[in-house]
Short mmCIF file of C-alpha atoms in Angstrom, two decimals:
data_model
loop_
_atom_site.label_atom_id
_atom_site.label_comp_id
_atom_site.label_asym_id
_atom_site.label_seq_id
_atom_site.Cartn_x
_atom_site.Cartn_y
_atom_site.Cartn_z
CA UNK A 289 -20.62 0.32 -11.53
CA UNK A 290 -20.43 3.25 -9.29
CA UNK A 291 -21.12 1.45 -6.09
CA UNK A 292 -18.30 -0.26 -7.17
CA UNK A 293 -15.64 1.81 -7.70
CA UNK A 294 -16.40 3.94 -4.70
CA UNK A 295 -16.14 0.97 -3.00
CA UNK A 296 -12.75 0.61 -4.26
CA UNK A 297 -11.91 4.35 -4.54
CA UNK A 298 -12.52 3.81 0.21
CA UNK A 299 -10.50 0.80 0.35
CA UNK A 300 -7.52 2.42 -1.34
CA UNK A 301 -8.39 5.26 0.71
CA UNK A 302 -7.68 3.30 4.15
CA UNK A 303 -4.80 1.40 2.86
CA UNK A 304 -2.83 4.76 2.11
CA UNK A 305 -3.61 5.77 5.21
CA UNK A 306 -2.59 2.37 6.53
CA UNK A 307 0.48 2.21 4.95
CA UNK A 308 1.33 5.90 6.11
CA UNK A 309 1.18 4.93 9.64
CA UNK A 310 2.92 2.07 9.37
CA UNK A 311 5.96 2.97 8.07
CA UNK A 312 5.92 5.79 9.96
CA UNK A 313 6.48 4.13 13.16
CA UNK A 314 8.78 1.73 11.75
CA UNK A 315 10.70 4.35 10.51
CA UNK A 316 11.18 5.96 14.09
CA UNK A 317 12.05 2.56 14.83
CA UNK A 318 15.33 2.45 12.76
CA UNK A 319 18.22 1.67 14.92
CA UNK A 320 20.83 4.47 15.38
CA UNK A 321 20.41 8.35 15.16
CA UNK A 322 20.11 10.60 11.67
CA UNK A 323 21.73 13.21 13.80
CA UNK A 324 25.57 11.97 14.66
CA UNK A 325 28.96 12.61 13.51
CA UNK A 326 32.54 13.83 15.04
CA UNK A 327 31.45 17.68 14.28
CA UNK A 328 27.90 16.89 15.62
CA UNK A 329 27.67 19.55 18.91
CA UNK A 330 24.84 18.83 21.66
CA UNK A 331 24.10 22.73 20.34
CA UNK A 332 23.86 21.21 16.52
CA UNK A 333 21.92 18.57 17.02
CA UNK A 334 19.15 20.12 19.54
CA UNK A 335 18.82 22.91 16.92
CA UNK A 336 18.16 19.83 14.04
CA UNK A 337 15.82 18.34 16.08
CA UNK A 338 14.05 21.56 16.66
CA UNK A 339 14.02 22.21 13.06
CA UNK A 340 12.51 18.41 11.66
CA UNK A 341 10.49 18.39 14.60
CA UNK A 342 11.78 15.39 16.78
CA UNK A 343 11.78 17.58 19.79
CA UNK A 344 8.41 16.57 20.03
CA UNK A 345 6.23 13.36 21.26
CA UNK A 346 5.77 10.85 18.70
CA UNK A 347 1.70 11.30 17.98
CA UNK A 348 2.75 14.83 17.80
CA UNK A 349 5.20 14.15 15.14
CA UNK A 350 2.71 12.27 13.61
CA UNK A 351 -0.38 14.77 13.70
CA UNK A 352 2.69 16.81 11.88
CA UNK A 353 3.98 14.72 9.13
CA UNK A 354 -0.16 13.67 8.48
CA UNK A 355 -1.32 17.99 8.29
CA UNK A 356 1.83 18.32 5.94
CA UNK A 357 0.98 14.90 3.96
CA UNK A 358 -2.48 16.31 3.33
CA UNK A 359 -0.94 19.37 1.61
CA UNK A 360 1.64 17.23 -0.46
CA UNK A 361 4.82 18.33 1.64
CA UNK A 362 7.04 15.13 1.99
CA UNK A 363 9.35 17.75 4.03
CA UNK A 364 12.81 18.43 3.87
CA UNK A 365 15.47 15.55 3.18
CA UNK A 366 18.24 15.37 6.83
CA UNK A 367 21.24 14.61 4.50
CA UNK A 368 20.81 16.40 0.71
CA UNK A 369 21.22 20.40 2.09
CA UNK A 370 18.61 22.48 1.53
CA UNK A 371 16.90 19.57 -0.79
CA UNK A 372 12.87 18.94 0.02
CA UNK A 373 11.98 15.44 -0.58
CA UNK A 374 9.62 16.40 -3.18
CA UNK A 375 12.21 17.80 -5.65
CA UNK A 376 14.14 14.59 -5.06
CA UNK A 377 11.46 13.01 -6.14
CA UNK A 378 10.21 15.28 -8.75
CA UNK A 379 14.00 14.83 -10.40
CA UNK A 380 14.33 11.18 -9.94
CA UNK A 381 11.05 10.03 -10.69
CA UNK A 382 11.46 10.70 -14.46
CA UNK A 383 14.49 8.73 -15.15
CA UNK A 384 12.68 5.52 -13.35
CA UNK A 385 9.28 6.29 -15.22
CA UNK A 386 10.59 6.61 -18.53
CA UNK A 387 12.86 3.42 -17.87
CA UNK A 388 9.55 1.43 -15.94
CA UNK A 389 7.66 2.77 -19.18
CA UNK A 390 9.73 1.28 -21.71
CA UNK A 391 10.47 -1.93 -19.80
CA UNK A 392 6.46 -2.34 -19.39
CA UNK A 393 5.83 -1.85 -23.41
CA UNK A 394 8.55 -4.26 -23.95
CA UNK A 395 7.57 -7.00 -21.34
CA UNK A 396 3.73 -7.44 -21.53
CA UNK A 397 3.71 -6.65 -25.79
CA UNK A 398 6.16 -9.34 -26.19
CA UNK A 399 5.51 -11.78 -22.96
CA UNK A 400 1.45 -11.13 -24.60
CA UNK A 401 3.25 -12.71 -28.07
CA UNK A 402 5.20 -15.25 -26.55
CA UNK A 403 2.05 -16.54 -24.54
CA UNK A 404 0.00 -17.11 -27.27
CA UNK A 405 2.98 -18.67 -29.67
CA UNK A 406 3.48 -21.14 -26.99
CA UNK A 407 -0.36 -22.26 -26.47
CA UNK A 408 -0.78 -22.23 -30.19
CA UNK A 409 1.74 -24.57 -30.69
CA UNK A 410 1.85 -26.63 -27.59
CA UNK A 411 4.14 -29.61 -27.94
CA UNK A 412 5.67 -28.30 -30.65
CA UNK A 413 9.70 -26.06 -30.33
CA UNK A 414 8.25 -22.81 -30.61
CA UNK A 415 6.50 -24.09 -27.57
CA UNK A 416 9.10 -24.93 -25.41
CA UNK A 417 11.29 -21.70 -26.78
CA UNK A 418 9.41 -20.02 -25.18
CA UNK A 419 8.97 -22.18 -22.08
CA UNK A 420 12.87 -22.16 -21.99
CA UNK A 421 12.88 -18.00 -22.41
CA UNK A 422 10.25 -17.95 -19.11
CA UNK A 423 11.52 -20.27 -16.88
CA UNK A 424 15.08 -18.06 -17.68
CA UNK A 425 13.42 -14.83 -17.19
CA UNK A 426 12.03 -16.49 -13.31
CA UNK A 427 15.17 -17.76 -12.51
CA UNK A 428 18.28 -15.43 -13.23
CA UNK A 429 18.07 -12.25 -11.09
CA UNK A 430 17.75 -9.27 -12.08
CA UNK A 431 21.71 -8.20 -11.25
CA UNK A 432 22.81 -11.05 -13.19
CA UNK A 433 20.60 -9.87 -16.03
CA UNK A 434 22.14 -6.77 -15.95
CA UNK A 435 25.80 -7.71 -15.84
CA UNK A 436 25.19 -10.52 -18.44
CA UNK A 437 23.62 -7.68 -20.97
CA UNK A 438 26.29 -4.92 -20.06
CA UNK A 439 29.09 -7.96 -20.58
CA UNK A 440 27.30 -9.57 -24.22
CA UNK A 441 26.04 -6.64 -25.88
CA UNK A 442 27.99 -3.75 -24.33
CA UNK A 443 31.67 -5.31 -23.56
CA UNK A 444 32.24 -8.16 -26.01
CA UNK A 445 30.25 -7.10 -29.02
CA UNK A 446 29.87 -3.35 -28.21
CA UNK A 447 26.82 -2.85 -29.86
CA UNK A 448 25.08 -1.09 -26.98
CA UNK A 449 26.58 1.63 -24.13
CA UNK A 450 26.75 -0.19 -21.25
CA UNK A 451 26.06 3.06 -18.42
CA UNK A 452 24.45 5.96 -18.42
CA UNK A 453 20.78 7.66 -19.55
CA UNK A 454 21.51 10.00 -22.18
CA UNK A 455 19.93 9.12 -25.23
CA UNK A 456 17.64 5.51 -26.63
CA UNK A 457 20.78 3.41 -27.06
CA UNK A 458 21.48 4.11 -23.49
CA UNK A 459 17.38 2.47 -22.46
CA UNK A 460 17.91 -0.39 -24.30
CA UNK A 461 19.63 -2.90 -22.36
CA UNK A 462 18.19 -1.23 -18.80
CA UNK A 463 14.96 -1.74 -20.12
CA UNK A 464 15.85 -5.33 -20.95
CA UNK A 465 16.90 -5.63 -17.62
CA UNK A 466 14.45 -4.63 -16.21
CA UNK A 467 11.37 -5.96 -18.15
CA UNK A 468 12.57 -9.93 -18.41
CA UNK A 469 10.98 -11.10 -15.77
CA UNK A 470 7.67 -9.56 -16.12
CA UNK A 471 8.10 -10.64 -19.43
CA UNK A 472 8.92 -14.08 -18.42
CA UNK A 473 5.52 -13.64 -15.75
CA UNK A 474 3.48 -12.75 -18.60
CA UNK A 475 3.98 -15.41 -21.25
CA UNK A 476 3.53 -18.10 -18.47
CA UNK A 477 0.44 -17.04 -17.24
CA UNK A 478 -0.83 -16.05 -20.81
CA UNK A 479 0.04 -19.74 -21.71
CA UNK A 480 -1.62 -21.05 -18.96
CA UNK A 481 -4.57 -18.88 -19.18
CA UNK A 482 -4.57 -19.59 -23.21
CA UNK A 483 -4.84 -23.61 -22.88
CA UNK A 484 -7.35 -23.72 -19.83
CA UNK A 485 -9.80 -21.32 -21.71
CA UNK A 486 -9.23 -23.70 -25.05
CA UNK A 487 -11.46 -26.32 -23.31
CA UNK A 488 -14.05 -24.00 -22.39
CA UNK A 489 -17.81 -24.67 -23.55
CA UNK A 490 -18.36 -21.28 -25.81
CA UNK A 491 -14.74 -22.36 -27.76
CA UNK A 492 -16.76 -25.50 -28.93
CA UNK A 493 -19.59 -24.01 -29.86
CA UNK A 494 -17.74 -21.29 -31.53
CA UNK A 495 -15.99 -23.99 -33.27
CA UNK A 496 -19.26 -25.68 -34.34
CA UNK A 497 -20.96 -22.42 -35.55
CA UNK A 498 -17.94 -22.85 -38.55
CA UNK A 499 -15.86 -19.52 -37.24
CA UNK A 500 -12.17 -19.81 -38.46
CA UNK A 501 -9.24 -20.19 -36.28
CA UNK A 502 -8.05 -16.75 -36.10
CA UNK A 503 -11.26 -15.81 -35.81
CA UNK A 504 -11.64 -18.26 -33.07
CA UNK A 505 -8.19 -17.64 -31.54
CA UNK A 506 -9.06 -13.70 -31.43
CA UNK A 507 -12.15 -12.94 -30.43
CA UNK A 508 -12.77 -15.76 -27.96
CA UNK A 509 -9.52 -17.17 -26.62
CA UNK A 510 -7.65 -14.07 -25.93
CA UNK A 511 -10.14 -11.87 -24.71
CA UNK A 512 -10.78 -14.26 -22.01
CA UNK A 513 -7.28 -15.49 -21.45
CA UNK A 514 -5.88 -11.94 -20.87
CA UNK A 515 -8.10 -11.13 -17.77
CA UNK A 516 -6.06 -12.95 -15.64
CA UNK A 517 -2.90 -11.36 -16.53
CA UNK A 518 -4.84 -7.76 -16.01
CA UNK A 519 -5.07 -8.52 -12.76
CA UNK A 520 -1.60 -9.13 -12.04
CA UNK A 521 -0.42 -6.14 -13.85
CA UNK A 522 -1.44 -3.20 -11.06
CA UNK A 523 1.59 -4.25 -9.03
CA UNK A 524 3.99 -5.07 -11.38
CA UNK A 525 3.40 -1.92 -13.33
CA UNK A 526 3.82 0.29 -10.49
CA UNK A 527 7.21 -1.29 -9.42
CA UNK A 528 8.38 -1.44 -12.60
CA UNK A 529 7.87 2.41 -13.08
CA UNK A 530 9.29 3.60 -9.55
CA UNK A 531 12.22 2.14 -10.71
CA UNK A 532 14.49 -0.99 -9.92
CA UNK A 533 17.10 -0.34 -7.66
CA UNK A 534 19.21 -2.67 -8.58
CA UNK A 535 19.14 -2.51 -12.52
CA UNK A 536 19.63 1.40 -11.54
CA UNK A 537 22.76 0.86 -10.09
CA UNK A 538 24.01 -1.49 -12.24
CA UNK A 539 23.52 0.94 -15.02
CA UNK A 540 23.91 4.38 -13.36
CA UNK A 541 20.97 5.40 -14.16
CA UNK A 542 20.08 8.81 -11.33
CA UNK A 543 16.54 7.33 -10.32
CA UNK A 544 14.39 6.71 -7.22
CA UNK A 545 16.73 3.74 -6.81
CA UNK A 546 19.49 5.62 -5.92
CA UNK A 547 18.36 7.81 -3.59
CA UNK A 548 16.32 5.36 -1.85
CA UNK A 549 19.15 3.01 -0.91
CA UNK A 550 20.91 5.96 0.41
CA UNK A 551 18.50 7.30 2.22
CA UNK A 552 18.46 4.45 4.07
CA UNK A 553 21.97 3.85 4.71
CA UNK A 554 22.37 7.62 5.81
CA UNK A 555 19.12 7.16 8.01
CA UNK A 556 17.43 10.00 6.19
CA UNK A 557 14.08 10.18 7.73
CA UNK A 558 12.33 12.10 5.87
CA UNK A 559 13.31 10.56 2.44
CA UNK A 560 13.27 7.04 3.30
CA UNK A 561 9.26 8.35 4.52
CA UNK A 562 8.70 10.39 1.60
CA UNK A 563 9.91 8.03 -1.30
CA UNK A 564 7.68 4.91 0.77
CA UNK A 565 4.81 6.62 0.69
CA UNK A 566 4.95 7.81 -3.10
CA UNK A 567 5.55 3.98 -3.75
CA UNK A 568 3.10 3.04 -1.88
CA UNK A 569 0.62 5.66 -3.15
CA UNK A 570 1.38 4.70 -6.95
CA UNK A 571 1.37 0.81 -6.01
CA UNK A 572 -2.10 1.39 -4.39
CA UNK A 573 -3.57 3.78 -7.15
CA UNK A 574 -2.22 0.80 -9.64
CA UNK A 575 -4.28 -1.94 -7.99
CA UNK A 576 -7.29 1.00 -7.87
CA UNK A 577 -7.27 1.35 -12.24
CA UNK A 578 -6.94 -2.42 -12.13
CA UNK A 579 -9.54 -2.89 -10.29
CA UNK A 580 -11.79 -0.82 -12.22
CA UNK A 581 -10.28 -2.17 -15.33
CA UNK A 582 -11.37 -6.16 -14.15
CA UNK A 583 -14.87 -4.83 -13.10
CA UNK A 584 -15.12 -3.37 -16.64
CA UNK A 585 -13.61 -6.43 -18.34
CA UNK A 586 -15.45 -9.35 -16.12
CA UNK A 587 -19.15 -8.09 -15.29
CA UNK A 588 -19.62 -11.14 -13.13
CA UNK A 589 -17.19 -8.74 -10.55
CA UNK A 590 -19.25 -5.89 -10.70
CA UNK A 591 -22.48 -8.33 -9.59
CA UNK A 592 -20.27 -10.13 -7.01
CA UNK A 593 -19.89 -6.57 -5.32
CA UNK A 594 -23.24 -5.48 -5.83
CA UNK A 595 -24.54 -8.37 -3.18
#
């Protein structure tokens, strides 16, 4: 087991690193200038350059951005005054985790449920309810979502605030938002998962031993149907909690959404940079716990590696 998550623990390792350099240059590569405007002096802007350090060759800027990386310092954002990247982050982060939090409990508890409704009763309404609520959840976006709830629940019937994050009335229907289609995600592959494993050899012969349904249903069927949706949920999980941009707009909410589309509309280097990485790093150590998770889940992993 440890072979095997030091295995994993080097291959996250390299894709960080990876990903760093990659969106580096690509960043560098943004058309236009971070640096322009009518009051913008030749004087200004060489002393701005001088200051973020584009005065220099590009593998210098990189050695520079990597030593300051190492020590956590995203730097210092081109367009928010006085504003390092890692207080922007450090104040918008919370307002997308505690939405992606609440959207996550909601979507896999009840896309879990609506999974195992629908392959219990296969054929039947509750079945295709449910089929009906996933292939919605896949199909509407997510800023239709979010004006449909804001126009239903907030406008018409004005049971819920419809902008804002300033108290749990105002999570609800942003957490809606943003959780539907993971939730729609997770009851299809549950489903899926929840029939093919119904036909599996050790279901019969739990069946034969005289074991009840539920007993049946779970200790065997959904301990074995949920692996597969474990192994979707390191990605979705860490988008879900760096925030939606859209369902953040839609609902004013002051998260990593916001900022992010700015930044890259005002060609702030440094943010744009800063808030990738983070992404990227919690998107990456996501996969990593995952990972871990399957091996500890499926032992057949753990051998697979070992060879």
């Amino acid at each position: 087991m440890a072979k095997y998550i030091l295995k994993r623990v080097l291959i996250s390792v390299v894709t960080l690193w990876v990903l760093v350099t990659v969106v580096f240059i690509l960043v560098r590569c943004m058309p236009g200038e971070p640096f322009q405007g009518e009051k913008m002096t030749p004087e200004i802007k060489a002393n701005l350059e001088a200051y973020y350090g584009f005065d220099k060759s590009l593998p210098e800027q990189y050695i520079m951005y990597i030593r300051n990386l190492l020590k956590g310092d995203f730097g210092y954002s081109m367009k928010y005054l006085n504003q390092s990247v890692n207080k922007i982050i450090a104040q918008s982060f919370p307002y997308s985790f505690d939405l992606g939090i609440r959207a996550i409990v909601f979507s896999v508890s009840f896309g879990i449920i609506f999974g195992i409704i629908a392959a219990l009763n296969r054929g039947k309404r509750l079945d295709y309810l449910c089929v009906i609520i996933a292939i919605l959840g896949t199909s509407i976006p997510d800023f239709i979502m979010g004006a449909v709830l804001q126009y239903l629940f907030g406008i018409r019937w004005g049971l819920l605030p419809v902008a804002q994050y300033l108290g749990f009335k105002y999570t609800i229907l942003p957490s809606v938002g943003v959780g539907f289609y993971t939730l729609a995600m997770v009851s299809r592959l549950m489903r899926a998962s929840m029939l093919e494993v119904v036909g599996q050899d050790y279901i019969k012969t739990a069946r034969s031993k005289g074991l009840s349904k539920a007993g049946i249903v779970c200790r065997h069927q959904i301990r074995n149907a949920i692996t597969p949706v474990v192994t979707v949920l390191g990605p979705v999980v860490a988008s879900v909690l760096c925030g939606t941009f859209v369902i953040e707009s839609i609902f004013a909410i002051p998260g990593m959404g916001k900022y992010y589309v700015e930044s890259v509309q005002n060609l702030d280097y440094s943010l744009v940079l800063g808030m990738t990485v983070f992404y990227g790093s919690f998107l990456i150590l996501a996969n990593l716990i995952v990972d871990i998770l399957y091996g500890i889940i499926d032992p057949r992993i753990r051998l697979q590696e070992s060879r």
